[in-house]
CSV table of C-alpha atoms in Angstrom, one decimal:
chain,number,residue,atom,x,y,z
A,274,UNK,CA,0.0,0.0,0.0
A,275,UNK,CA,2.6,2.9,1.2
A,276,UNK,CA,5.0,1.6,-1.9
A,277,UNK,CA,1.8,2.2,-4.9
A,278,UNK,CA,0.8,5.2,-2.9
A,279,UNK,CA,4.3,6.9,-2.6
A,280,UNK,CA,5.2,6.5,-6.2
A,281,UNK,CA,1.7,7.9,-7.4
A,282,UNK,CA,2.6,10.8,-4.8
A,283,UNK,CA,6.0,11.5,-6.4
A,284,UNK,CA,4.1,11.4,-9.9
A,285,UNK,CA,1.2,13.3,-9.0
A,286,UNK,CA,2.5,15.3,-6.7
A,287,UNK,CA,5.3,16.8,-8.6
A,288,UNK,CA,3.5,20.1,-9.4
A,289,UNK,CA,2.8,20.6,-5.4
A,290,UNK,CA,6.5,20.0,-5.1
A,291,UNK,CA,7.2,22.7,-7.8
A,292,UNK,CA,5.3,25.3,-6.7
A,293,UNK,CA,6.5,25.0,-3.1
A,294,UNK,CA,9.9,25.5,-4.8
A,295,UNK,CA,9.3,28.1,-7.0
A,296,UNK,CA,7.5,30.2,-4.4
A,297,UNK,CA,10.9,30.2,-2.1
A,298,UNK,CA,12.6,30.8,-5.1
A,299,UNK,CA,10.7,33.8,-5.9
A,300,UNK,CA,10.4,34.5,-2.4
A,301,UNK,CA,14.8,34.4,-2.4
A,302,UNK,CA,15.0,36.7,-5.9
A,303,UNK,CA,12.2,39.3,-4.9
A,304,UNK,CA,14.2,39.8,-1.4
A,305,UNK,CA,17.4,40.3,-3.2
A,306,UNK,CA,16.1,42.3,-6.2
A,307,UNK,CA,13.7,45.0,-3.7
A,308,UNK,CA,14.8,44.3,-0.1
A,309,UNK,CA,12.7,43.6,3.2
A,310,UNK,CA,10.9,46.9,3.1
A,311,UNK,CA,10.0,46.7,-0.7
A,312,UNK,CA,9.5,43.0,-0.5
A,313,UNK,CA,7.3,43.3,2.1
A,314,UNK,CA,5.1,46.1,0.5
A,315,UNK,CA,5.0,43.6,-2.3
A,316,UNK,CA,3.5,40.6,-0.7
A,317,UNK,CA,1.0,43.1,1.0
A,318,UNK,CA,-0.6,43.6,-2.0
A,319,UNK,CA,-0.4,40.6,-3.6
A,320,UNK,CA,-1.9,39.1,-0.4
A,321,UNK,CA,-4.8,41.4,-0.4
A,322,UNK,CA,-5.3,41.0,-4.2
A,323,UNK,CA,-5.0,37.6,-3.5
A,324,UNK,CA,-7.9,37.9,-0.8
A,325,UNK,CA,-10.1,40.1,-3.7
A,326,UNK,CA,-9.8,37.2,-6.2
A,327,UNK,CA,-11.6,35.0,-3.8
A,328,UNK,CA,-15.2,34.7,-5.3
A,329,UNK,CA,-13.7,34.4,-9.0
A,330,UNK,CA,-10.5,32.2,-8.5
A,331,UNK,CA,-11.5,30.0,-5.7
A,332,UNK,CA,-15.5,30.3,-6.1
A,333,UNK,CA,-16.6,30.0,-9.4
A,334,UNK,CA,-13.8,28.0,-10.0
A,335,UNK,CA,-15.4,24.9,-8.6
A,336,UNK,CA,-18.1,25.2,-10.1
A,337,UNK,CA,-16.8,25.4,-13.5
A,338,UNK,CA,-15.0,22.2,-12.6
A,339,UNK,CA,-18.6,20.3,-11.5
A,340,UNK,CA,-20.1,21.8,-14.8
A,341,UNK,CA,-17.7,21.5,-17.5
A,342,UNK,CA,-17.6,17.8,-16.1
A,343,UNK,CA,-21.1,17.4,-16.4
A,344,UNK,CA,-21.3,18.8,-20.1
A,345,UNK,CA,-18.6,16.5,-20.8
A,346,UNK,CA,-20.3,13.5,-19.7
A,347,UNK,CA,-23.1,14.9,-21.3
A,348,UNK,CA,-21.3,15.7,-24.4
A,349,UNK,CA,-23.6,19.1,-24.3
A,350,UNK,CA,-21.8,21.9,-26.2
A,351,UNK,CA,-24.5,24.2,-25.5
A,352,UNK,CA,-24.3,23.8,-21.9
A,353,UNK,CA,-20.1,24.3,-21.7
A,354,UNK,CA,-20.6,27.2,-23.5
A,355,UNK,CA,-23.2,28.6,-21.2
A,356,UNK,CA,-21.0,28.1,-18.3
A,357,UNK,CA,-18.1,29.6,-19.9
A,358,UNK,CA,-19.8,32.7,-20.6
A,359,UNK,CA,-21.4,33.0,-17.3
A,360,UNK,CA,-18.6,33.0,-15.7
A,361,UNK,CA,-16.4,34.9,-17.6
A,362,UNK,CA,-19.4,38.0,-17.4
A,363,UNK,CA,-19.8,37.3,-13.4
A,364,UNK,CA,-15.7,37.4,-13.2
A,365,UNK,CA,-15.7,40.6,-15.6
A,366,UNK,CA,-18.5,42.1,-13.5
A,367,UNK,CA,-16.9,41.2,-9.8
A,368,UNK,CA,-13.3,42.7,-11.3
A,369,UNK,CA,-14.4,45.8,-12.3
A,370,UNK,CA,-17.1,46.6,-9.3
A,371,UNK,CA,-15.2,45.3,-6.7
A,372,UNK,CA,-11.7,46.6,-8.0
A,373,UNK,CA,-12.4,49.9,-8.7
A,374,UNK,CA,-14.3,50.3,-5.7
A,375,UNK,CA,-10.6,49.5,-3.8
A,376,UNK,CA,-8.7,50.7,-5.5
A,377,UNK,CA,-10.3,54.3,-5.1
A,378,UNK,CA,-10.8,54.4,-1.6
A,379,UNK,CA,-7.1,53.1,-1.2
A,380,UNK,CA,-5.9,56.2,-3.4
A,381,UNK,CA,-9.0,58.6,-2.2
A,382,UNK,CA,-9.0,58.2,1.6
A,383,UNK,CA,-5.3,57.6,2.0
A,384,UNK,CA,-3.0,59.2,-0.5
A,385,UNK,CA,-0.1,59.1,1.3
A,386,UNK,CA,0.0,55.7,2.8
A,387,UNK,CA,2.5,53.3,0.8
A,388,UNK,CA,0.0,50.2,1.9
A,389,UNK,CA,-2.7,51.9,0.5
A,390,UNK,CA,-0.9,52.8,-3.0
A,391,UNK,CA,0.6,49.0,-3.0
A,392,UNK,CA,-3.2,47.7,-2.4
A,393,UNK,CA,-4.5,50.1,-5.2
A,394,UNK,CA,-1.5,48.6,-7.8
A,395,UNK,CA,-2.7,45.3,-6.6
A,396,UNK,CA,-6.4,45.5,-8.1
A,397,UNK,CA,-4.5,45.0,-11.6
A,398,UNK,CA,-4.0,41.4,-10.2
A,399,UNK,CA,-7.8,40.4,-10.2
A,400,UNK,CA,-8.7,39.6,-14.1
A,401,UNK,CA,-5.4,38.0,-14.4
A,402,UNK,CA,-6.3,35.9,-11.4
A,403,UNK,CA,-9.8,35.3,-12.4
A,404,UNK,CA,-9.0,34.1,-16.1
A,405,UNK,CA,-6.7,31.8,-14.3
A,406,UNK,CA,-9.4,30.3,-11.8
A,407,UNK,CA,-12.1,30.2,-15.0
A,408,UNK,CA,-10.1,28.4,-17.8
A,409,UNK,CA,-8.4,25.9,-15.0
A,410,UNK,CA,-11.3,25.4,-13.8
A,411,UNK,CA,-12.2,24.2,-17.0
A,412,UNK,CA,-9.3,22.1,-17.7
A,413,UNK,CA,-9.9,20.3,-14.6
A,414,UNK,CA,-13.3,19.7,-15.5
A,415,UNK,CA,-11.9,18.0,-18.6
A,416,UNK,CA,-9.8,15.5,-16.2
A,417,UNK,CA,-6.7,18.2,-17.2
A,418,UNK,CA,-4.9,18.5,-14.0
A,419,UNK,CA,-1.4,18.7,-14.8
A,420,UNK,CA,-2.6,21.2,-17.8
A,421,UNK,CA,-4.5,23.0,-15.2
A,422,UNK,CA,-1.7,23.4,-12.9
A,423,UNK,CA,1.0,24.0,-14.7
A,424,UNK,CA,0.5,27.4,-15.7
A,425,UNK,CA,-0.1,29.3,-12.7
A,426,UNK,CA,2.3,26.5,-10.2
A,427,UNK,CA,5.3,26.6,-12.4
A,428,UNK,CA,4.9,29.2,-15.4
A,429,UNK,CA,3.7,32.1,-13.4
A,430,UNK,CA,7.1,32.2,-11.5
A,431,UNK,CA,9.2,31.8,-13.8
A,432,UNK,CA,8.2,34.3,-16.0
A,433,UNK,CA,8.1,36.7,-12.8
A,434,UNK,CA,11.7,36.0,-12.0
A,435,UNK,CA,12.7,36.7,-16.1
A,436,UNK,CA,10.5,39.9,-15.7
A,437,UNK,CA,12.1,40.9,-12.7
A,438,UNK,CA,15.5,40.4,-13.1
A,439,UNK,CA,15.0,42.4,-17.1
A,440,UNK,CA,13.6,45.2,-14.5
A,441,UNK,CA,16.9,44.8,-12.6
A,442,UNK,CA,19.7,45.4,-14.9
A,443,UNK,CA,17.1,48.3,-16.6
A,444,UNK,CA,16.7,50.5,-13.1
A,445,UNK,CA,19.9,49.0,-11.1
A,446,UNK,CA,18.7,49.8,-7.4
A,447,UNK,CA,15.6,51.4,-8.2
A,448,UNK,CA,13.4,48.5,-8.6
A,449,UNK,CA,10.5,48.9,-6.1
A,450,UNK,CA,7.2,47.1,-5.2
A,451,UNK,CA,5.6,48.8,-7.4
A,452,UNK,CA,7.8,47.3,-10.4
A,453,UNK,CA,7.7,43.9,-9.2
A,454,UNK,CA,3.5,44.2,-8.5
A,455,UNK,CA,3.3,44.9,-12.3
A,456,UNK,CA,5.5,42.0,-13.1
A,457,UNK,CA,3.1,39.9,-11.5
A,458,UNK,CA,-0.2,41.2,-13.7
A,459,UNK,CA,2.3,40.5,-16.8
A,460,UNK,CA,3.3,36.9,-15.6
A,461,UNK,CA,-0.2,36.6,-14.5
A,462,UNK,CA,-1.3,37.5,-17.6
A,463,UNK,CA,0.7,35.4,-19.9
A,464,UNK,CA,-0.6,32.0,-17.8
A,465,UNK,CA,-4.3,33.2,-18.2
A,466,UNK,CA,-3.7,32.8,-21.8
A,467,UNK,CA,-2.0,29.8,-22.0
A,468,UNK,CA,-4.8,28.4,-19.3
A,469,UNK,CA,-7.0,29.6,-22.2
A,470,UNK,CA,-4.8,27.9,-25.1
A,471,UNK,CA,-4.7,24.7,-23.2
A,472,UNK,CA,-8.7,24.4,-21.9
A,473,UNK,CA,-10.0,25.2,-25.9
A,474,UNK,CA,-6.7,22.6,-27.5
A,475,UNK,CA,-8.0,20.0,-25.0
A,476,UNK,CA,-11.9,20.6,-26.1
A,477,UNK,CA,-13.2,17.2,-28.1
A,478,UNK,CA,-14.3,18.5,-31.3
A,479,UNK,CA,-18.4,17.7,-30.2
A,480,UNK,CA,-17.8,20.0,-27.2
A,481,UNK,CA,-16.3,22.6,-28.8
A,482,UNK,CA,-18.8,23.6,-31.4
A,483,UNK,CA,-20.9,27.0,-31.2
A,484,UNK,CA,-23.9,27.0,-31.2
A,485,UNK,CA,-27.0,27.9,-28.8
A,486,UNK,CA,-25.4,28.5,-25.0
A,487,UNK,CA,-27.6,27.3,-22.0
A,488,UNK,CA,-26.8,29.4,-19.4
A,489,UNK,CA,-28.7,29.1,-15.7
A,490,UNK,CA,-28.1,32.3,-14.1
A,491,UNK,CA,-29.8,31.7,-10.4
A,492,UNK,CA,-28.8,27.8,-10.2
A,493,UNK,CA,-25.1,28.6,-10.9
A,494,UNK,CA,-24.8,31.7,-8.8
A,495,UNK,CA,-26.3,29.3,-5.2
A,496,UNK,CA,-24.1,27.1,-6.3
A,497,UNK,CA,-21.3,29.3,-6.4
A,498,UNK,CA,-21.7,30.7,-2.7
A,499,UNK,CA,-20.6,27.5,-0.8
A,500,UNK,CA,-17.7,27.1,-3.2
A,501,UNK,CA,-16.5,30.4,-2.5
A,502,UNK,CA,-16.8,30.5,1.1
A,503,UNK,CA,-14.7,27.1,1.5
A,504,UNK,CA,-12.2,29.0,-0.9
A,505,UNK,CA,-12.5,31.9,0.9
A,506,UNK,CA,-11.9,31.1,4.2
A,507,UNK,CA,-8.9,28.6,3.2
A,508,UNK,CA,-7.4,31.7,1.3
A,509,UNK,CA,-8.1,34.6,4.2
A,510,UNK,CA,-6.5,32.2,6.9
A,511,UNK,CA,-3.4,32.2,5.1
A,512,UNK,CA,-3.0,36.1,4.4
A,513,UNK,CA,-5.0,37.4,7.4
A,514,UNK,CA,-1.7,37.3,9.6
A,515,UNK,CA,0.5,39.2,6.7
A,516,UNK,CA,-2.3,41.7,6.3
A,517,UNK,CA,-2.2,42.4,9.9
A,518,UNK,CA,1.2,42.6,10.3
A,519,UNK,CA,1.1,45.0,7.4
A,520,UNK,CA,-1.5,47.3,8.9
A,521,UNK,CA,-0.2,46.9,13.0
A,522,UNK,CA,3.6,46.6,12.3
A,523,UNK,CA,5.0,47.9,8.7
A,524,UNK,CA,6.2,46.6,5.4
A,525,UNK,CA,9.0,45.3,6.5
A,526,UNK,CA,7.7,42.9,9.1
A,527,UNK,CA,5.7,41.4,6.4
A,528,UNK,CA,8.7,40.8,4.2
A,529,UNK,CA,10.8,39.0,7.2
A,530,UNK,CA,7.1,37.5,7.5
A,531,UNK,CA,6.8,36.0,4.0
A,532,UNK,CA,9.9,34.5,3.9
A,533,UNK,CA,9.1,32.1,6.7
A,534,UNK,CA,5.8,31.3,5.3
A,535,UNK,CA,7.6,30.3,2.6
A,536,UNK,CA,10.3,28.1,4.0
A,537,UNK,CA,7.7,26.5,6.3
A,538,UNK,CA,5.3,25.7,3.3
A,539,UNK,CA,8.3,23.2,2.3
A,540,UNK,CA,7.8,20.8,5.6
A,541,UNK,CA,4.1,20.7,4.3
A,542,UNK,CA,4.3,19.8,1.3
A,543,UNK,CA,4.9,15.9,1.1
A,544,UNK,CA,1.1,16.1,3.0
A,545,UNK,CA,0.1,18.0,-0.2
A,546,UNK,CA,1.4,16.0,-2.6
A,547,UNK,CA,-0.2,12.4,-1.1
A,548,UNK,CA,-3.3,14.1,-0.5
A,549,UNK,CA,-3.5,15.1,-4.2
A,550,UNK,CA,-3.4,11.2,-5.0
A,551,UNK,CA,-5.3,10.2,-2.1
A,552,UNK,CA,-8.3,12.2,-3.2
A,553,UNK,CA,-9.8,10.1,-5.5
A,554,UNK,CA,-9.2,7.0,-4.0
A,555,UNK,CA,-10.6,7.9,-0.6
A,556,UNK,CA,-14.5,9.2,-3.0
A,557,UNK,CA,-14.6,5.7,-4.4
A,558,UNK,CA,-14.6,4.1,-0.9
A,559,UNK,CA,-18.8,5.7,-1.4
A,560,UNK,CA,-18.6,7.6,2.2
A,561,UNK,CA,-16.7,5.7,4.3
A,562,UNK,CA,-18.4,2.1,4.1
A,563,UNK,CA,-15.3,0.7,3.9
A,564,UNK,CA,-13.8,2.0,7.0
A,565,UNK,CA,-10.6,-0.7,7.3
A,566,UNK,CA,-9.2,0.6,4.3
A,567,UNK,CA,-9.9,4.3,5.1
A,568,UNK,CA,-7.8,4.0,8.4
A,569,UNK,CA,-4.7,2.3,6.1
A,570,UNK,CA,-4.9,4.8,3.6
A,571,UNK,CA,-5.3,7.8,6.7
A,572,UNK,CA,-2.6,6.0,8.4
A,573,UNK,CA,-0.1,5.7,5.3
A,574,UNK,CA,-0.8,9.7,4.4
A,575,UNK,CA,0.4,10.4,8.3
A,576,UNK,CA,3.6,8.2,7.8
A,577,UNK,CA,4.7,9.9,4.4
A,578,UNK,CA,3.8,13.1,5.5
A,579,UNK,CA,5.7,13.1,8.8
A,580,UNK,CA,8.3,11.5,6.4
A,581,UNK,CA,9.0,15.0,5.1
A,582,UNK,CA,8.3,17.2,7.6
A,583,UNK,CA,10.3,16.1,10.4
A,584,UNK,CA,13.2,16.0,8.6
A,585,UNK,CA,12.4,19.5,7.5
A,586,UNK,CA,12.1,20.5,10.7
A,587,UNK,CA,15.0,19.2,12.7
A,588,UNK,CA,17.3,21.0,9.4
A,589,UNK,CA,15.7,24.3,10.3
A,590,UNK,CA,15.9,23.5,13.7
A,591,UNK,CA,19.9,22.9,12.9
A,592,UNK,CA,20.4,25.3,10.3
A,593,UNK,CA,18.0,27.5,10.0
A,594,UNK,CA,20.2,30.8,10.5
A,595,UNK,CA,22.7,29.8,7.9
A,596,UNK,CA,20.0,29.5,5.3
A,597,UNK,CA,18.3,32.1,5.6
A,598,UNK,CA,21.7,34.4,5.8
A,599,UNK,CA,22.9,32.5,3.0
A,600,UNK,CA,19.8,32.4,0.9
A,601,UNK,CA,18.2,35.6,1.4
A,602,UNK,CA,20.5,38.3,3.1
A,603,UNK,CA,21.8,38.4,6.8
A,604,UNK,CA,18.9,40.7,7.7
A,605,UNK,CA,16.5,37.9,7.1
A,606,UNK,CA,17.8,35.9,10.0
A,607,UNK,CA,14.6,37.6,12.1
A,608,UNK,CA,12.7,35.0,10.6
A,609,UNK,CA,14.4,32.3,11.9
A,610,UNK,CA,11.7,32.1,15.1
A,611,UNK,CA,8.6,32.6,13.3
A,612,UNK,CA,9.9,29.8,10.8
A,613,UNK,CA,10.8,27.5,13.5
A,614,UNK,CA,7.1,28.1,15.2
A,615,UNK,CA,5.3,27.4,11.6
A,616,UNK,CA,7.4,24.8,10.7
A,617,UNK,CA,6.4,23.1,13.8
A,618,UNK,CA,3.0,24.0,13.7
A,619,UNK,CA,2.8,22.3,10.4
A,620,UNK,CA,4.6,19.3,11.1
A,621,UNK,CA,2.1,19.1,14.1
A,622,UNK,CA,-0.9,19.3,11.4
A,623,UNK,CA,0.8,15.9,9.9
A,624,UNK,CA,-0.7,13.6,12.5
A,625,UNK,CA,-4.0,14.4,10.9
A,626,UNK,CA,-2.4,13.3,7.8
A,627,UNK,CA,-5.2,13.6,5.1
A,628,UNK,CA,-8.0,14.1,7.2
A,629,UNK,CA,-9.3,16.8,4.6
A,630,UNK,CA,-9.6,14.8,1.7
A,631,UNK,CA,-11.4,12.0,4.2
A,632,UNK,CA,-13.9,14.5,5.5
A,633,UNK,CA,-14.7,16.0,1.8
A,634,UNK,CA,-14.7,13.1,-0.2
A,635,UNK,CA,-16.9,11.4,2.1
A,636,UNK,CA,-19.6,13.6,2.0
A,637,UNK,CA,-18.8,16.1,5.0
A,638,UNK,CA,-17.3,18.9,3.6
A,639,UNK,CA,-19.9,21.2,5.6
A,640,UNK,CA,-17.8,20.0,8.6
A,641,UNK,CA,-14.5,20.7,6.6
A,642,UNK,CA,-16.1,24.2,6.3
A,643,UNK,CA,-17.0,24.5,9.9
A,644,UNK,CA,-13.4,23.5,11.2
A,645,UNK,CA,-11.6,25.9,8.3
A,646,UNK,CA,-14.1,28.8,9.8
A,647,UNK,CA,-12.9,28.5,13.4
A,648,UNK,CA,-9.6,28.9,12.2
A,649,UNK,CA,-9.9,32.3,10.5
A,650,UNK,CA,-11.5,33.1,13.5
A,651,UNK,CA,-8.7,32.1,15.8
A,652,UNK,CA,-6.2,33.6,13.5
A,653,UNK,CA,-7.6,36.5,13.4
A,654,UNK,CA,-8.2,37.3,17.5
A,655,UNK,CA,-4.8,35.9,17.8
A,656,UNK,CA,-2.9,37.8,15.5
A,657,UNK,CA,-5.0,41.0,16.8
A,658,UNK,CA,-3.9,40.0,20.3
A,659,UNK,CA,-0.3,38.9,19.7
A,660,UNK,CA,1.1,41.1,17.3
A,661,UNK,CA,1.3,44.6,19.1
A,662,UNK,CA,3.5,42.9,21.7
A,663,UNK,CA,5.5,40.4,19.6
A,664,UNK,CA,5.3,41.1,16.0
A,665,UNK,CA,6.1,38.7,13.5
A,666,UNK,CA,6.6,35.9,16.0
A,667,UNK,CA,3.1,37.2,17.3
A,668,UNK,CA,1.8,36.3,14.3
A,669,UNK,CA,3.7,33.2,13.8
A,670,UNK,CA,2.3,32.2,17.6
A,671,UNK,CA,-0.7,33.3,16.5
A,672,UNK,CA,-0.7,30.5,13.3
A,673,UNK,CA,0.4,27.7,15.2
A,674,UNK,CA,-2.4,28.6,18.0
A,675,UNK,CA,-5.0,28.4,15.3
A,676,UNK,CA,-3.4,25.3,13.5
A,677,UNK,CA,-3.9,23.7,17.0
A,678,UNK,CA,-7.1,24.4,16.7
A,679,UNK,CA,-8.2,23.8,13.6
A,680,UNK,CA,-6.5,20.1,13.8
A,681,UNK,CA,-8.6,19.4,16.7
A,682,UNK,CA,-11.6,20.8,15.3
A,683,UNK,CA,-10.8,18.1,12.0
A,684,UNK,CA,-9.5,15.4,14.4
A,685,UNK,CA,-13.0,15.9,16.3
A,686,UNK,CA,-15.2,16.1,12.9
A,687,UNK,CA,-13.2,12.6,11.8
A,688,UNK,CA,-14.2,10.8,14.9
A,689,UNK,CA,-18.2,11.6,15.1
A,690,UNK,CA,-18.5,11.5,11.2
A,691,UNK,CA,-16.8,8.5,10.5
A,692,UNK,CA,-15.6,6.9,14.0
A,693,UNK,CA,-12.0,7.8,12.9
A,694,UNK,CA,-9.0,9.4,15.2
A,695,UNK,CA,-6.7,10.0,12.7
A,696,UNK,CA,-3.6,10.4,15.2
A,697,UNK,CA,-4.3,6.6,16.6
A,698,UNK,CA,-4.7,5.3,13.4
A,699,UNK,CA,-0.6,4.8,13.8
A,700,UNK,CA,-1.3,2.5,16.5
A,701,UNK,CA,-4.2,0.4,15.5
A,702,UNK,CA,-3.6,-3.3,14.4
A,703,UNK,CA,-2.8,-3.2,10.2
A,704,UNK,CA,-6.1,-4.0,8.4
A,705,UNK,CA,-6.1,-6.9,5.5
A,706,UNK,CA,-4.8,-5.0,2.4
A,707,UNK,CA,-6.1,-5.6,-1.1
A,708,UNK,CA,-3.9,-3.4,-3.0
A,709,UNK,CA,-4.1,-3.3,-6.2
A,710,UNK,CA,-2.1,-0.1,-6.7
């Protein structure tokens, strides 16, 4: 079982792997290229715009995914077309209201704040960031994944760092977060379209014919809300404590902030990458009937997992000062606590192992929802409570405090949903395996 599961992990999971590494790649070059202060003005904006995009990336998103899926099946032109265009209208609509609307009281009410200007340059983010929701959305809904992720896990950086370092030689010392914010819309950009070259090359013919687009307005907009506020609340957990910090503490707080973000997503990511092929296999178990092989698969995705993020710990634990000096400047050794705390908070998180996946692909997402909710909610009281006095570790107490939480709050939903503890599935006797993997 842990043999067929791990190699489909390092197959599957490749693109998780990537994009962990390409964001602390990006994370390094940005440092370098604008410094702390600049940096962190940076990833204050792209947090917020990252916020903003909620309804249209992460919302509407899913539901492109169930109904592109279902026109597929259906081989029903008329109804992928409708979809399409709904979307695309609702995400065009949403863009313009919502970021104009932000952008002008950012520049109205507060002209000479450099968090407001940074938010303001960051509303250029949200149709980039929409387009790339809609059309992989769409590719997933094709049973695209690898197309569907590629652009925006791998591609998007990339061309970011090329753009970047161009702006570097051209204003030597003078690149600012401004600079780098519209690097992003053009790298942002460029992997909308190819998202859009990839979903219509990957069309069957049958599908892809015009003709008369069925489009249900009311229908696709309720189904829409629940998608976005699972999306949403996933998304604001993980930028409420570098919006904070921004608005309590100052750009350069955020920066040192970031960067341990970023190193600590790397001890989570073999949990991403077995969750990614655990998925699937975990729906066709038809809500948990089969409960023996649900506790080996649990238990397996708690080994692997705590296979990469110990490890990752103990090297930060060892040296963690050295690479950060080494990798992105001596000043960015003040992240070396807030990495250790998230770091550990994460690798805590492992002895859940892929209770997520379990709890939504066994019909209990609303629970998934509930425990993701109390989360934001810790974080933010937390953060409001812990930053004055501590700052970025304040906010990095402030994560782990909420991860506790919200891995109690999952570990609970496992036990009364499906008489699961996903923590003592380590100890419980091996059930008979059929694998087939």
């Amino acid at each position: 079982m842990i043999r067929g599961i791990l190699s489909k992990s390092l197959g599957t999971g490749g693109l998780k792997v990537s994009q962990a590494l390409m964001g602390v790649l990006v994370t390094i070059v940005m440092t370098r290229i604008l410094g702390l202060a600049q940096f962190g003005l940076f990833s204050f904006g792209l947090a917020v715009a990252t916020g903003l995009a909620i309804p249209t990336k992460n919302g509407v998103t899913e539901l492109v995914v169930r109904e592109v899926s279902r026109a597929a099946a259906a081989n029903d032109p008329a109804k992928l077309h409708g979809v399409l265009r709904w979307v695309l209208l609702f995400s065009a609509f949403y863009c313009a209201v919502v970021g104009g609307i932000v952008a002008f009281v950012a520049i109205t009410f507060f002209p000479a704040s450099d968090l407001a200007f940074s938010i303001a340059i960051s509303t250029l983010l949200l149709p980039g960031f929409s387009l790339i929701g809609n059309w992989s959305g769409g590719l997933r809904g094709l049973g695209k994944p690898v197309a569907a992720l590629f652009p925006d896990t791998v591609l998007r950086p990339v061309i970011l760092i090329i753009i970047s370092l161009i702006l570097n030689v051209l204003l030597p010392g003078a690149m600012t977060a401004t600079h780098a914010t519209l690097a992003m819309v053009a790298a942002v950009s460029l992997s909308a379209a190819l998202n859009h070259y990839l979903f219509w090359h990957k069309v069957p013919a049958a599908l892809a014919a015009t003709g008369n687009a069925k489009i249900e307005h009311r229908a696709w907009l309720r189904s829409a809300l629940p998608f976005t506020a699972i999306g949403g609340v996933q998304v604001a957990t993980r930028q409420a404590d570098l919006i904070l910090l921004g608005l309590l503490v100052g750009e350069t707080a955020v920066g040192v902030y970031r960067i341990a973000l970023q190193g600590a997503m790397l001890v989570a990511f073999g949990s991403q990458a077995v969750n990614v092929v655990l998925a699937p296999r975990i729906a066709q178990l038809r809500e948990g009937r089969n409960q023996d092989e649900l506790v080996v698969l649990l238990r397996t995705s708690i080994v692997l997992s705590l296979c990469v993020a110990v490890p990752g710990l103990l090297i930060y634990a060892a040296f963690g000062e050295q690479i950060l000096a080494l990798l992105f400047g001596t000043d960015a050794v003040a992240a070396l606590i807030p990495l250790l705390i998230l770091s550990a908070g994460n690798t805590l998180a492992m002895l859940n192992g892929a209770v997520i996946p379990l709890l939504n692909m066994t019909g209990n997402e609303n629970r998934t929802l509930m425990s993701f909710a109390l989360a934001l909610a810790s974080t933010i009281v937390l953060n409001l409570a812990l930053i004055p006095f501590f700052g970025t570790n304040g906010a990095a107490m402030a994560a782990f405090l909420a991860i506790v939480v919200s891995s109690l709050a999952l570990r609970h939903a496992a036990i009364t949903s499906l008489a699961i503890d996903p923590p003592t599935t380590l100890f419980r006797q091996r059930a008979p395996e059929n694998d087939h993997a």
